[in-house]
Every structure is written in structure tokens, then in C-alpha cells.
Coordinates of C-alpha atoms in Angstrom, one line a residue:
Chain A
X1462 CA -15.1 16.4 20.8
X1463 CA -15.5 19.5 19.4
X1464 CA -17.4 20.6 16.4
X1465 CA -15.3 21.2 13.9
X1466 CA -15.2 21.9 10.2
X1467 CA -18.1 19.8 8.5
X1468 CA -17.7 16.5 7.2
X1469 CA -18.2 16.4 3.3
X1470 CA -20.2 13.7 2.9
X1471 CA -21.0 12.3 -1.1
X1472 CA -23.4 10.2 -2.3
X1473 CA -25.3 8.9 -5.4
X1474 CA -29.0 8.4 -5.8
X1475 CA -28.8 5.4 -7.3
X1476 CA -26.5 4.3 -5.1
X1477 CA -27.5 1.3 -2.5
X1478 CA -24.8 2.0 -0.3
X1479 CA -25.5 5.8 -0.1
X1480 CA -28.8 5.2 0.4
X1481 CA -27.8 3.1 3.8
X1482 CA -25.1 5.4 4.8
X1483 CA -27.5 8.7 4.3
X1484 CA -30.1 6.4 6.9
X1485 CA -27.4 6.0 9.0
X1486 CA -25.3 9.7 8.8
X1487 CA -27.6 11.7 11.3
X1488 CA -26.9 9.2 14.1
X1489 CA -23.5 8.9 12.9
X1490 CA -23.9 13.0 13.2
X1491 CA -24.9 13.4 16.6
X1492 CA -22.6 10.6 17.8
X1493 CA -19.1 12.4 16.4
X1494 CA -20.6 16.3 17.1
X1495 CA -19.3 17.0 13.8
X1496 CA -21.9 18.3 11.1
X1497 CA -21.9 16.9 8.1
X1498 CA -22.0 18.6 4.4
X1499 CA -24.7 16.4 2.4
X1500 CA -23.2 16.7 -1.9
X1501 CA -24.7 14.3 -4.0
X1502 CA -23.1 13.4 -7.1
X1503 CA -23.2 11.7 -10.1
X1504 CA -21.0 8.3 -10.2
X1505 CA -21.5 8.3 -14.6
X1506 CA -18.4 10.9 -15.2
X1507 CA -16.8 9.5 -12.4
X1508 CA -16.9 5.8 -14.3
X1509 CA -16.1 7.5 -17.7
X1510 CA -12.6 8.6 -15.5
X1511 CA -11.9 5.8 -13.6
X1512 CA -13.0 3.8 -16.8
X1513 CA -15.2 1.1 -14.4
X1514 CA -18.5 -0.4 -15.3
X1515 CA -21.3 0.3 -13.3
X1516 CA -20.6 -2.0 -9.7
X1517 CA -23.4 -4.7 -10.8
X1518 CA -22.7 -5.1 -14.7
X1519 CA -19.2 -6.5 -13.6
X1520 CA -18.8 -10.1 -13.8
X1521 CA -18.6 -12.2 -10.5
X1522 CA -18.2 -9.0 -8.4
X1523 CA -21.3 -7.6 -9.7
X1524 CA -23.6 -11.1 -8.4
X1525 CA -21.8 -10.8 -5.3
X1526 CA -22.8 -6.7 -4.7
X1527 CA -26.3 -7.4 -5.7
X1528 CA -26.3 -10.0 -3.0
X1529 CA -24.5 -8.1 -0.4
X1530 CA -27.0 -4.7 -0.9
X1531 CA -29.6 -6.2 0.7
X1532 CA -27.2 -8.3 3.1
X1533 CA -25.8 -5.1 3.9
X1534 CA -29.2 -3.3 4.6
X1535 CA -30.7 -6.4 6.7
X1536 CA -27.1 -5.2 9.0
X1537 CA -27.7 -1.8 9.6
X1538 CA -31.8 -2.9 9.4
X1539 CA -32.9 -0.7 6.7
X1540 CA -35.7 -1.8 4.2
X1541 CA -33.9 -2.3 0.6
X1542 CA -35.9 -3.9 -2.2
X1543 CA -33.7 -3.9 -5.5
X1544 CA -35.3 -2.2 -8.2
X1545 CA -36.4 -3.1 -11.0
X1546 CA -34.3 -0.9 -13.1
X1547 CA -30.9 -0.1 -12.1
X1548 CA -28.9 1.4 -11.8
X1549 CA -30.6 4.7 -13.1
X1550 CA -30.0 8.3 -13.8
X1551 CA -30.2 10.8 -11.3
X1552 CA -29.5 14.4 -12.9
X1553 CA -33.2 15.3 -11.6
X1554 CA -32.8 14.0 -7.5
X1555 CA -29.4 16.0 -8.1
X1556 CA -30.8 19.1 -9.3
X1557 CA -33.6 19.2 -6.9
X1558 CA -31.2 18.5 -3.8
X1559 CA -29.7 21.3 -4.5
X1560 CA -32.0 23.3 -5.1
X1561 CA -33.8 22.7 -1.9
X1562 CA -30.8 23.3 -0.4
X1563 CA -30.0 26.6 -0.6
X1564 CA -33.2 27.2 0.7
X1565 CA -34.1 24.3 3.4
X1566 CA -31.2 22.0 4.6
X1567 CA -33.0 20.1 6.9
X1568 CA -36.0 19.6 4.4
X1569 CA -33.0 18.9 1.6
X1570 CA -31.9 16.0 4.1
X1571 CA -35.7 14.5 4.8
X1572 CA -36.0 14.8 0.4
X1573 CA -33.0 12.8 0.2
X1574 CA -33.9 9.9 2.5
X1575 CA -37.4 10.4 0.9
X1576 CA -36.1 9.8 -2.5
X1577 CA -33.9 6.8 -1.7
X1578 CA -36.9 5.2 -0.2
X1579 CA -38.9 5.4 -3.0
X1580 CA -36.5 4.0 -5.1
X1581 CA -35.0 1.6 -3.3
X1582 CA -38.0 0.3 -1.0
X1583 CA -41.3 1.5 -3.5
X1584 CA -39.3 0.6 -6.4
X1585 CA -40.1 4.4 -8.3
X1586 CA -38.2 5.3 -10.9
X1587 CA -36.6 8.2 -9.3
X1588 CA -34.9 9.4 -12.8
X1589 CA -38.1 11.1 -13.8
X1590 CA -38.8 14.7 -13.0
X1591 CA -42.2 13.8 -12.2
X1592 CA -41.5 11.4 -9.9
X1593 CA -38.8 13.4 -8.2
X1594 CA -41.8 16.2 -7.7
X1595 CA -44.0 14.1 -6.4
X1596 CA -41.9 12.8 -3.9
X1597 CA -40.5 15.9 -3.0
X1598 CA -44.7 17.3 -2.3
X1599 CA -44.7 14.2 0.3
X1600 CA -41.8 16.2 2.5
X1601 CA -43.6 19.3 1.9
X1602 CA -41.8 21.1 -1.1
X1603 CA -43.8 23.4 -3.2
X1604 CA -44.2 20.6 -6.3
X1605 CA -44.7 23.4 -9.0
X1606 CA -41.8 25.5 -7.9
X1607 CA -39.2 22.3 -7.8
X1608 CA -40.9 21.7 -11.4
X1609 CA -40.1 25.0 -12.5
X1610 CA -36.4 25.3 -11.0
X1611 CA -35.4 21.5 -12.6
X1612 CA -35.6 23.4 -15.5
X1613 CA -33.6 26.5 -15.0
X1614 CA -30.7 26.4 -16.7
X1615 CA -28.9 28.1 -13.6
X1616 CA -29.8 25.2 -11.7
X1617 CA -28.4 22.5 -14.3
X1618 CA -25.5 24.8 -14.4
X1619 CA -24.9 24.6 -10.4
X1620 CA -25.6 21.2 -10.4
X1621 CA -23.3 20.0 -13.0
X1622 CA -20.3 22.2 -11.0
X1623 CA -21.3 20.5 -8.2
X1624 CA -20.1 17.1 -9.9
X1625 CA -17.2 18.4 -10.8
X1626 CA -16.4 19.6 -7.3
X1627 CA -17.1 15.9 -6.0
X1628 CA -14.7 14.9 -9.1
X1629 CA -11.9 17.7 -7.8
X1630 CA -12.5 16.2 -4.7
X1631 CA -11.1 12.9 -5.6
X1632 CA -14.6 11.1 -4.8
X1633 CA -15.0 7.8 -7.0
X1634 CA -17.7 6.3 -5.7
X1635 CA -20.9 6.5 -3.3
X1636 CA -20.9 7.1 -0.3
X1637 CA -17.8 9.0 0.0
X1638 CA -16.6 10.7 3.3
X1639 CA -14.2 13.5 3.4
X1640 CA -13.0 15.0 6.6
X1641 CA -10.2 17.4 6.9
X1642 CA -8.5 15.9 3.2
X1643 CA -9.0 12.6 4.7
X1644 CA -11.0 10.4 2.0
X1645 CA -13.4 7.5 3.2
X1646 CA -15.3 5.4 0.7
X1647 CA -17.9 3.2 1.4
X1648 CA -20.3 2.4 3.9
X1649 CA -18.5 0.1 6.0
X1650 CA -15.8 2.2 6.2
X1651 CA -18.2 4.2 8.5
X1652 CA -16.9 3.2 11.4
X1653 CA -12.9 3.7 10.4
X1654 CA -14.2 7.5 9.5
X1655 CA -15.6 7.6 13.5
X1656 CA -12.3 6.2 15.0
X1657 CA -10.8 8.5 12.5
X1658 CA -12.4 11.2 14.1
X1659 CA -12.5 10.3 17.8
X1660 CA -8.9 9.8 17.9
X1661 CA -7.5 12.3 15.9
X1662 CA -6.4 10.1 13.1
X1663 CA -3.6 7.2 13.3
Chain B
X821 CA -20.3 -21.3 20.2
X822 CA -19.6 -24.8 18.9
X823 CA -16.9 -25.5 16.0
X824 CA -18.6 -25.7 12.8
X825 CA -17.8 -26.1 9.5
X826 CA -13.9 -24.4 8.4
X827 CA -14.3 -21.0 7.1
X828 CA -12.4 -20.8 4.0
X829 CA -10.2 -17.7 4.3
X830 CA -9.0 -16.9 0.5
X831 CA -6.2 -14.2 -0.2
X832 CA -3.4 -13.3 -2.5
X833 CA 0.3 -12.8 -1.8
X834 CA 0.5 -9.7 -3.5
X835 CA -2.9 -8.0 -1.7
X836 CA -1.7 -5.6 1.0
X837 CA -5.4 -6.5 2.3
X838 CA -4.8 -10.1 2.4
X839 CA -1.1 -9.5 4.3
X840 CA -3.3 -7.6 7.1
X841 CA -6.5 -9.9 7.3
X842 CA -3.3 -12.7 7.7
X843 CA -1.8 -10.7 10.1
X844 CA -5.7 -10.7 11.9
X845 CA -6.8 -14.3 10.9
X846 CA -5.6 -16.1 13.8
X847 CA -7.3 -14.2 16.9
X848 CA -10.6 -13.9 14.2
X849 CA -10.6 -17.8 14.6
X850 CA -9.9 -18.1 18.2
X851 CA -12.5 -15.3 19.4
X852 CA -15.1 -17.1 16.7
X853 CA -14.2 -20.7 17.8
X854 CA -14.2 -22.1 13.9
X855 CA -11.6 -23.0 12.1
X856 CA -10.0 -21.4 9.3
X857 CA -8.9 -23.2 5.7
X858 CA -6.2 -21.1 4.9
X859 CA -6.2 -20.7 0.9
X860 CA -3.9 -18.6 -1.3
X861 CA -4.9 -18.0 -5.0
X862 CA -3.7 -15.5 -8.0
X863 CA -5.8 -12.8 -8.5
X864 CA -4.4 -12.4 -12.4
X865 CA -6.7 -14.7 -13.4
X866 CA -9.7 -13.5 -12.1
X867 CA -8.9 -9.8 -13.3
X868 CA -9.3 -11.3 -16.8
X869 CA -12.4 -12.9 -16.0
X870 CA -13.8 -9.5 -14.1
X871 CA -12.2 -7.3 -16.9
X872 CA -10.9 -5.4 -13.8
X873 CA -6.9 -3.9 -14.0
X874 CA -5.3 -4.3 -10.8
X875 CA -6.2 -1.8 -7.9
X876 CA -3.6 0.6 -8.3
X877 CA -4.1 0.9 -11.6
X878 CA -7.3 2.3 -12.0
X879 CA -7.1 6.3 -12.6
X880 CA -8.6 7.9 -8.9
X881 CA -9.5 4.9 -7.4
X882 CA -5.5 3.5 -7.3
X883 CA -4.3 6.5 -5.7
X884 CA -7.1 6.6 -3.2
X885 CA -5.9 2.7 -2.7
X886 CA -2.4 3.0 -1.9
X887 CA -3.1 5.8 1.0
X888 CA -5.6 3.2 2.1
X889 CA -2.9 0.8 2.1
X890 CA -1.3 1.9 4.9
X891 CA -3.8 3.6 6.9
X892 CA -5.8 0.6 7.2
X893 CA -2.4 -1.1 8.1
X894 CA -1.7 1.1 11.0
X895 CA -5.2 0.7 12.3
X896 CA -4.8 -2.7 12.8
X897 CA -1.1 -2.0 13.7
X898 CA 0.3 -4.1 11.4
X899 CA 3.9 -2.4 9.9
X900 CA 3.3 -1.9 6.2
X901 CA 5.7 -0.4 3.7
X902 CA 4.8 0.0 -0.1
X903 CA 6.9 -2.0 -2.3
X904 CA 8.8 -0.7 -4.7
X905 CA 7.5 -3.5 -7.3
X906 CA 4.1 -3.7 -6.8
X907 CA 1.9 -6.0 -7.5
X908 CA 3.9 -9.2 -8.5
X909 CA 3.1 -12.8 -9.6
X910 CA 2.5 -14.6 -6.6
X911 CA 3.2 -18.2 -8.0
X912 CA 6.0 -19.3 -5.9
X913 CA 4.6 -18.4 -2.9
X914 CA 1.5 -20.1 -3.5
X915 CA 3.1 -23.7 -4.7
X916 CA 5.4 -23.2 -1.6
X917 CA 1.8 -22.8 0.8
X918 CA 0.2 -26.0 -0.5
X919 CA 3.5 -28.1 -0.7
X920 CA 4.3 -27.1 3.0
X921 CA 0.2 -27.1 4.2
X922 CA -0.1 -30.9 2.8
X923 CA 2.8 -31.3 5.3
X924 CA 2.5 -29.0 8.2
X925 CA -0.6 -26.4 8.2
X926 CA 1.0 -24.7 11.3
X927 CA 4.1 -24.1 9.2
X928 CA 2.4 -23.1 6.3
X929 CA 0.5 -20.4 8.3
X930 CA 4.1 -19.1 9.6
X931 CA 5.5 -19.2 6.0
X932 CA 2.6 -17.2 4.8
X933 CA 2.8 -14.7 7.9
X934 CA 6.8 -14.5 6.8
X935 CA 6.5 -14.0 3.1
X936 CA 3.7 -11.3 3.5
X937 CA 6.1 -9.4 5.8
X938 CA 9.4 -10.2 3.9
X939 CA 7.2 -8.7 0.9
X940 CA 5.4 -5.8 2.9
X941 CA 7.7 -4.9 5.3
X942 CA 11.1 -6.1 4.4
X943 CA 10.2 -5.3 0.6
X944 CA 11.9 -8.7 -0.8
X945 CA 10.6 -9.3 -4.1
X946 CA 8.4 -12.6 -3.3
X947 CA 8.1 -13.5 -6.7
X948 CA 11.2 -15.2 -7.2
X949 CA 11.2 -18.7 -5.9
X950 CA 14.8 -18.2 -4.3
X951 CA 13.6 -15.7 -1.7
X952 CA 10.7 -18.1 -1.3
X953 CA 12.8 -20.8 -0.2
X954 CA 15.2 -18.5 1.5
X955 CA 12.3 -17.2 3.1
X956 CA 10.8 -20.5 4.0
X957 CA 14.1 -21.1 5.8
X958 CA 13.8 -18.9 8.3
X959 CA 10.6 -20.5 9.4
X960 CA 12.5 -24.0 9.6
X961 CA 11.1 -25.4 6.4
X962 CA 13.9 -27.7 4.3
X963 CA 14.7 -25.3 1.6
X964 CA 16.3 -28.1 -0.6
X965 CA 13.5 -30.0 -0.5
X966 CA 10.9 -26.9 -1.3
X967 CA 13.1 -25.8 -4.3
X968 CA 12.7 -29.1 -5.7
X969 CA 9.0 -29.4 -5.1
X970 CA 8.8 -25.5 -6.8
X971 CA 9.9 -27.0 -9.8
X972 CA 7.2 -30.4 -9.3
X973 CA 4.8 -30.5 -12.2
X974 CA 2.5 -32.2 -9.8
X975 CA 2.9 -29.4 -7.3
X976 CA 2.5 -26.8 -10.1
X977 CA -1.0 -29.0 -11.4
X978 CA -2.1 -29.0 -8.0
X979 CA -1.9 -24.9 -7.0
X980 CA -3.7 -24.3 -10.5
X981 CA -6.1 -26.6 -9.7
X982 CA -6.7 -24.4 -6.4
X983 CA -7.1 -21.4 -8.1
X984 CA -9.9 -22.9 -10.3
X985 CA -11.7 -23.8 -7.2
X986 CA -11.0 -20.8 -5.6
X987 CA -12.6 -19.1 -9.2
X988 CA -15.6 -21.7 -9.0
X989 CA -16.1 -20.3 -5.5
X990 CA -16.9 -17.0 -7.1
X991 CA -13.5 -15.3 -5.4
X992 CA -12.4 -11.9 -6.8
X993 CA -10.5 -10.2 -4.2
X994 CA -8.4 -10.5 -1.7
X995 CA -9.1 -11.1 1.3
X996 CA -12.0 -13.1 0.3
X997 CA -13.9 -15.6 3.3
X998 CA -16.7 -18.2 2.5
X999 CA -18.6 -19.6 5.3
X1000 CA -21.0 -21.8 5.0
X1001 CA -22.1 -21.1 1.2
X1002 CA -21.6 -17.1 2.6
X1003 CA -19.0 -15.0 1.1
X1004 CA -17.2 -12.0 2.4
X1005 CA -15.2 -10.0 0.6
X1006 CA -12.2 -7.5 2.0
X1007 CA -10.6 -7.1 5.4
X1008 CA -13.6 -4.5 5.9
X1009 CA -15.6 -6.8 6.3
X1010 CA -14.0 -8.7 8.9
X1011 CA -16.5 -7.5 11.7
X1012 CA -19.6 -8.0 9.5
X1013 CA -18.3 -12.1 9.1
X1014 CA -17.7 -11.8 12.8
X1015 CA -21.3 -10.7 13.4
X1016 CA -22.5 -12.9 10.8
X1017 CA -20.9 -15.9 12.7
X1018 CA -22.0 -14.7 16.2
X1019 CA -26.2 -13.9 15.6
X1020 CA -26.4 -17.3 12.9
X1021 CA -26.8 -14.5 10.0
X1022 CA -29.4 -12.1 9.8

């Protein structure tokens, strides 16, 4: 194969199944040769659209996803604990994704995987600031910059456009895989987006 | 493997999902070595117990849904056209499954395989209980005899009756598999049941 345009690949913070496809995407990476385009989002305005309750809050499919998140994890053999709050919100891991972004993408990557552990494994409420900053020293970011920037309206501004990107993009839920106007949603539709790929599309 | 317990195998006639995981059902059980209990049930009722519309109907999602439709039908190269009416009740067709499967489970899995494609390929509206005996026909079922039993209240008790159970089993989607205590949701998921099966669960 050869590399071609990136693969857009969207995720939530608080969301189990992005956290297990984000674990999985650099294998998934180097496997395809494609690279992929890491854009987290938020799934709130995209529930406010779509006019769906959060995944767990609804009845008999929502005791059946809390069940499969860890099911799901114990497949691809990724720790998962499920918080103790959840789901949460993530405006703050947003912000600071991006703003590591622009300036480290790899680092942006190891802040991401970083950020889903603590939540999802430590149990940390990731939708603090604070918590986001401290995490984010552990990968090696400059704590009192990312402090600083979180609050820069510029930032929130970019952040916020980003959503609304994701939204343009038709994405309605986490993760979400977009390659070449070809949607993909969900972790297990990882290996659909790979055949996808290999093949050329059916 | 040995044979084990039957994997109940849940769907609705009107879910393009549980068309193709029909269409897949049979090598699934022969490659696994367990048998499958075949069971049809209305998702209508469970959408007002999940407070979910139906697929296609939710804003983003729905669209996203009916490309999915088919591309999931060609990778599994199954022949899928969208029907013009879509979804429909799915009563008849379920009274005419247990009727025939109390009778002749081989014939009820051919009926099933024949109304799926007279409503996803042929695009016969399957709702009406004429084209589910005329369908039936063609499978070598006595149509006079069906039509009768369509109109049985006992038949009619006895498929509500299985859509309860299938409700008290915690089904809300289609396809929908439960194996030993286990449920698996979607045709998606097909390979994760597979591996499920295989390794004893994990």
C-alpha cells in the first residue's frame, strides 16, 4: 500500500470505546501505512443533534454497554476499570489536545493515551483542569504553560471549531473513522475500515 | 469443540442486520459446532421500552445507517436493496416462523432466508400476511393451512408470548445472540461471539 491521504480518526475522552481504539490506532497505523489524523471531539452537541441520551443512561442497551466496555477491553486486552463518574465532560482534555498539537503530535498522541488511562484505569476525573495538567507533566508538557493556554480564549475558540468540524463531518459518535469520505464508527468496525483500506473499498 | 448448549440467535424481519447475520447464521453454526435456536421478535416494542426511534430515524446517525446498510451487505456478499417502505411491522412473518418451526425447523429457516430476501432484495412488502403465505409457498409450505393459522389466536398468543421472552432476555437490536447467559449484540459482532465460543470467553 501506499501512504495516502491521512485517515481522520475521532474520538471522545470520555469515551470507552475511543479509549480502546486510540490503544489500538498506532498498530492499526503501521499495519495499513496510512497515517492517521488524531481530532477529538465532544459527543454532548452531537447528542443534542442526534437527540440520544448518553450510550449508558439508555434503558436495557445502556446495562448491556456497561457490560460489554470491559468485555470489549479484556478482547483487545487493555486495562479498563469503569469510573466512578461517567460519563464526564471533557472541554479541558480537548483543549489541551489541541493545543499540544500544534506544537508536538507525537507527545499530543502519548497525552491522549495518558489521559484515557487515567480515567479509565486510575479512575481521575479527567474533566478538571488540574487534573488534565497533571497528567499532561507525567508525558513531559510544560504543566504551567498547558495551565495558562486552557485558558486562552483563542484556544476555546479553536477547540470549539474543532467540534464543529467533527459535527460537519457527519461524526456521531466515538471512535469515528473517516477515510477518503468513507465514515466508520465504532471500534469493532476496525477491522471493516482495514479491509476497507487494503482492498480499495467493496 | 463439543456441541453445547443452543445459541439463541434473535433478529427482526425488518433489520437489514438481521437479513445478513441470517444470510451468515448457518456456516457461523457449522464452523462453531453449536446449534442455533433461531428466534424472530418485533423490535417496536422494545423501542418503547429503550425510548429509541428506529435507526433510520435518528438525525445523522440514520443517514450514516442506510450507507452502512449496504456496505456491510456487500462485504458479506449478500445482495441488498433498500426498500422503498422501510421499516415495517414484521407480525406476519413472525407468527408464520413459529407456526412452521413447531412443525419443521429446517423449513422455518428457508422461509426466513426467503422472506428476508423477498423483502431485501425483491422489495415485497412482508408485512402483509398474503405475501407471507405466497412467500411461504415457494419454500413448499401449505399456504392454506398457514393463512389459517395467521389468523389463530393461539398462534398470535404464542409469538407475543416470544417477544416477551425475547424482552426478558434483555434483547434490543437486531441481530441479537445469547450464549450461555452471554449476549451479543449486532452482525459486528459476529467474530467476537465466534472468539468468545472458541477460547471459553476471556
Amino acid at each position: 500500500m501506499s501512504a495516502g491521504k491521512p485517515i481522520d480518526f475521532y474520538f471522545e475522552f470520555s469515551s470507552p470505546y475511543g479509549y480502546i481504539a486510540a490503544e489500538l490506532a498506532e498498530d492499526f497505523e503501521k499495519r495499513i501505512g496510512r497515517p492517521m489524523n488524531w481530532r477529538p471531539m465532544l459527543l454532548g452537541p452531537v447528542f443534542k443533534l442526534t437527540g440520544q441520551p448518553p450510550l449508558v443512561e439508555i434503558p436495557i442497551k445502556g446495562e448491556y454497554s456497561k457490560k460489554d466496555f470491559s468485555r470489549s477491553a479484556r478482547l483487545h486486552k487493555v486495562p479498563f476499570r469503569y469510573p466512578d463518574k461517567f460519563p464526564i465532560g471533557t472541554v479541558a482534555p480537548l483543549r489541551a489536545f489541541y493545543w499540544l498539537n500544534d506544537r508536538d503530535p507525537v507527545k499530543a498522541r502519548a497525552l491522549t493515551k495518558a489521559l484515557y488511562r487515567a480515567y479509565f484505569v486510575e479512575g481521575k476525573d479527567i474533566s478538571s483542569p488540574a487534573t488534565v495538567t497533571e497528567v499532561a507533566k507525567l508525558v513531559g508538557v510544560d504543566a504551567d504553560a498547558l495551565a495558562k493556554a486552557l485558558e486562552d480564549p483563542e484556544l476555546k475558540e479553536r477547540a470549539k471549531k474543532e467540534v464543529e468540524m467533527a459535527i460537519a463531518a457527519g461524526v456521531f459518535g466515538s471512535p469515528f473513522f473517516v477515510v477518503d469520505g468513507e465514515q466508520f464508527w465504532g471500534v469493532d468496525r476496525m477491522p471493516m475500515l482495514e479491509d476497507w483500506i487494503r482492498t480499495g473499498g467493496w
